[in-house]
């Protein structure tokens, strides 16, 4: 990540993961939405891990 990122980036990524997890756990979601959310969650998790390694 760029030098402009900071603690807010990590907080936003963790919040996004929390919200994605809640949305996926919602039984009203269609299966295709659940799969898409899982892919987004995996991407956000990867970005967060890379961010933590860069610190």
GROMACS .gro file of N, CA and C in nm:
model
  165
    1UNK      N    1   0.083  -0.118   0.000
    1UNK     CA    2   0.000   0.000   0.000
    1UNK      C    3   0.087   0.124   0.000
    2UNK      N    4   0.028   0.235  -0.035
    2UNK     CA    5   0.106   0.357  -0.045
    2UNK      C    6   0.135   0.414   0.093
    3UNK      N    7   0.224   0.514   0.095
    3UNK     CA    8   0.260   0.576   0.222
    3UNK      C    9   0.145   0.655   0.282
    4UNK      N   10   0.042   0.685   0.201
    4UNK     CA   11  -0.071   0.763   0.248
    4UNK      C   12  -0.166   0.682   0.335
    5UNK      N   13  -0.152   0.551   0.336
    5UNK     CA   14  -0.240   0.467   0.415
    5UNK      C   15  -0.194   0.466   0.560
    6UNK      N   16  -0.284   0.433   0.649
    6UNK     CA   17  -0.251   0.431   0.789
    6UNK      C   18  -0.348   0.345   0.865
    7UNK      N   19  -0.364   0.375   0.994
    7UNK     CA   20  -0.453   0.296   1.078
    7UNK      C   21  -0.596   0.292   1.026
    8UNK      N   22  -0.639   0.399   0.957
    8UNK     CA   23  -0.775   0.400   0.904
    8UNK      C   24  -0.794   0.292   0.799
    9UNK      N   25  -0.692   0.264   0.720
    9UNK     CA   26  -0.702   0.161   0.617
    9UNK      C   27  -0.730   0.026   0.680
   10UNK      N   28  -0.653  -0.008   0.781
   10UNK     CA   29  -0.674  -0.137   0.848
   10UNK      C   30  -0.812  -0.143   0.913
   11UNK      N   31  -0.853  -0.036   0.974
   11UNK     CA   32  -0.986  -0.032   1.039
   11UNK      C   33  -1.096  -0.051   0.935
   12UNK      N   34  -1.083   0.016   0.820
   12UNK     CA   35  -1.184   0.004   0.715
   12UNK      C   36  -1.188  -0.137   0.657
   13UNK      N   37  -1.070  -0.198   0.638
   13UNK     CA   38  -1.067  -0.334   0.586
   13UNK      C   39  -1.130  -0.432   0.683
   14UNK      N   40  -1.099  -0.416   0.811
   14UNK     CA   41  -1.159  -0.506   0.912
   14UNK      C   42  -1.310  -0.487   0.920
   15UNK      N   43  -1.356  -0.364   0.909
   15UNK     CA   44  -1.500  -0.335   0.910
   15UNK      C   45  -1.566  -0.397   0.786
   16UNK      N   46  -1.500  -0.388   0.672
   16UNK     CA   47  -1.555  -0.448   0.550
   16UNK      C   48  -1.567  -0.599   0.565
   17UNK      N   49  -1.466  -0.662   0.625
   17UNK     CA   50  -1.472  -0.806   0.648
   17UNK      C   51  -1.586  -0.842   0.742
   18UNK      N   52  -1.604  -0.762   0.846
   18UNK     CA   53  -1.714  -0.788   0.940
   18UNK      C   54  -1.848  -0.779   0.869
   19UNK      N   55  -1.867  -0.675   0.789
   19UNK     CA   56  -1.993  -0.656   0.719
   19UNK      C   57  -2.017  -0.765   0.615
   20UNK      N   58  -1.910  -0.807   0.546
   20UNK     CA   59  -1.924  -0.916   0.450
   20UNK      C   60  -1.964  -1.045   0.519
   21UNK      N   61  -1.904  -1.072   0.634
   21UNK     CA   62  -1.939  -1.192   0.709
   21UNK      C   63  -2.084  -1.191   0.753
   22UNK      N   64  -2.131  -1.075   0.799
   22UNK     CA   65  -2.271  -1.063   0.839
   22UNK      C   66  -2.364  -1.082   0.720
   23UNK      N   67  -2.329  -1.025   0.607
   23UNK     CA   68  -2.413  -1.038   0.487
   23UNK      C   69  -2.418  -1.183   0.441
   24UNK      N   70  -2.304  -1.251   0.446
   24UNK     CA   71  -2.299  -1.391   0.403
   24UNK      C   72  -2.381  -1.479   0.496
   25UNK      N   73  -2.383  -1.445   0.625
   25UNK     CA   74  -2.458  -1.525   0.721
   25UNK      C   75  -2.609  -1.502   0.711
   26UNK      N   76  -2.649  -1.397   0.639
   26UNK     CA   77  -2.790  -1.366   0.621
   26UNK      C   78  -2.853  -1.473   0.531
   27UNK      N   79  -2.947  -1.546   0.583
   27UNK     CA   80  -3.006  -1.658   0.510
   27UNK      C   81  -3.090  -1.614   0.392
   28UNK      N   82  -3.117  -1.485   0.376
   28UNK     CA   83  -3.198  -1.437   0.265
   28UNK      C   84  -3.117  -1.416   0.138
   29UNK      N   85  -2.985  -1.425   0.147
   29UNK     CA   86  -2.902  -1.404   0.029
   29UNK      C   87  -2.917  -1.520  -0.069
   30UNK      N   88  -2.915  -1.487  -0.196
   30UNK     CA   89  -2.913  -1.591  -0.298
   30UNK      C   90  -2.775  -1.655  -0.299
   31UNK      N   91  -2.768  -1.776  -0.346
   31UNK     CA   92  -2.641  -1.848  -0.347
   31UNK      C   93  -2.536  -1.773  -0.429
   32UNK      N   94  -2.576  -1.715  -0.542
   32UNK     CA   95  -2.479  -1.644  -0.625
   32UNK      C   96  -2.423  -1.523  -0.551
   33UNK      N   97  -2.506  -1.455  -0.472
   33UNK     CA   98  -2.458  -1.342  -0.393
   33UNK      C   99  -2.361  -1.390  -0.287
   34UNK      N  100  -2.391  -1.501  -0.227
   34UNK     CA  101  -2.303  -1.556  -0.124
   34UNK      C  102  -2.166  -1.590  -0.181
   35UNK      N  103  -2.163  -1.647  -0.299
   35UNK     CA  104  -2.036  -1.681  -0.364
   35UNK      C  105  -1.958  -1.554  -0.396
   36UNK      N  106  -2.027  -1.454  -0.448
   36UNK     CA  107  -1.962  -1.327  -0.481
   36UNK      C  108  -1.907  -1.261  -0.355
   37UNK      N  109  -1.983  -1.262  -0.247
   37UNK     CA  110  -1.936  -1.204  -0.122
   37UNK      C  111  -1.815  -1.278  -0.069
   38UNK      N  112  -1.813  -1.408  -0.086
   38UNK     CA  113  -1.697  -1.486  -0.040
   38UNK      C  114  -1.573  -1.446  -0.119
   39UNK      N  115  -1.588  -1.425  -0.249
   39UNK     CA  116  -1.474  -1.383  -0.330
   39UNK      C  117  -1.423  -1.245  -0.287
   40UNK      N  118  -1.515  -1.153  -0.260
   40UNK     CA  119  -1.476  -1.020  -0.213
   40UNK      C  120  -1.408  -1.030  -0.078
   41UNK      N  121  -1.464  -1.111   0.010
   41UNK     CA  122  -1.406  -1.129   0.143
   41UNK      C  123  -1.263  -1.183   0.133
   42UNK      N  124  -1.241  -1.279   0.043
   42UNK     CA  125  -1.106  -1.333   0.023
   42UNK      C  126  -1.010  -1.226  -0.027
   43UNK      N  127  -1.058  -1.143  -0.118
   43UNK     CA  128  -0.973  -1.035  -0.170
   43UNK      C  129  -0.938  -0.935  -0.061
   44UNK      N  130  -1.037  -0.894   0.018
   44UNK     CA  131  -1.012  -0.798   0.127
   44UNK      C  132  -0.917  -0.860   0.229
   45UNK      N  133  -0.934  -0.987   0.259
   45UNK     CA  134  -0.844  -1.054   0.354
   45UNK      C  135  -0.701  -1.055   0.302
   46UNK      N  136  -0.685  -1.080   0.174
   46UNK     CA  137  -0.552  -1.081   0.114
   46UNK      C  138  -0.488  -0.944   0.122
   47UNK      N  139  -0.565  -0.840   0.090
   47UNK     CA  140  -0.514  -0.703   0.097
   47UNK      C  141  -0.474  -0.670   0.240
   48UNK      N  142  -0.555  -0.709   0.337
   48UNK     CA  143  -0.525  -0.682   0.477
   48UNK      C  144  -0.397  -0.753   0.520
   49UNK      N  145  -0.380  -0.878   0.480
   49UNK     CA  146  -0.256  -0.952   0.515
   49UNK      C  147  -0.135  -0.883   0.453
   50UNK      N  148  -0.145  -0.841   0.328
   50UNK     CA  149  -0.034  -0.772   0.263
   50UNK      C  150  -0.005  -0.640   0.332
   51UNK      N  151  -0.108  -0.571   0.373
   51UNK     CA  152  -0.092  -0.444   0.444
   51UNK      C  153  -0.017  -0.467   0.575
   52UNK      N  154  -0.057  -0.571   0.648
   52UNK     CA  155   0.007  -0.601   0.777
   52UNK      C  156   0.154  -0.640   0.757
   53UNK      N  157   0.186  -0.710   0.648
   53UNK     CA  158   0.324  -0.751   0.622
   53UNK      C  159   0.410  -0.631   0.584
   54UNK      N  160   0.350  -0.530   0.522
   54UNK     CA  161   0.424  -0.411   0.481
   54UNK      C  162   0.459  -0.319   0.597
   55UNK      N  163   0.391  -0.334   0.708
   55UNK     CA  164   0.414  -0.245   0.822
   55UNK      C  165   0.547  -0.272   0.887
   0.00000   0.00000   0.00000
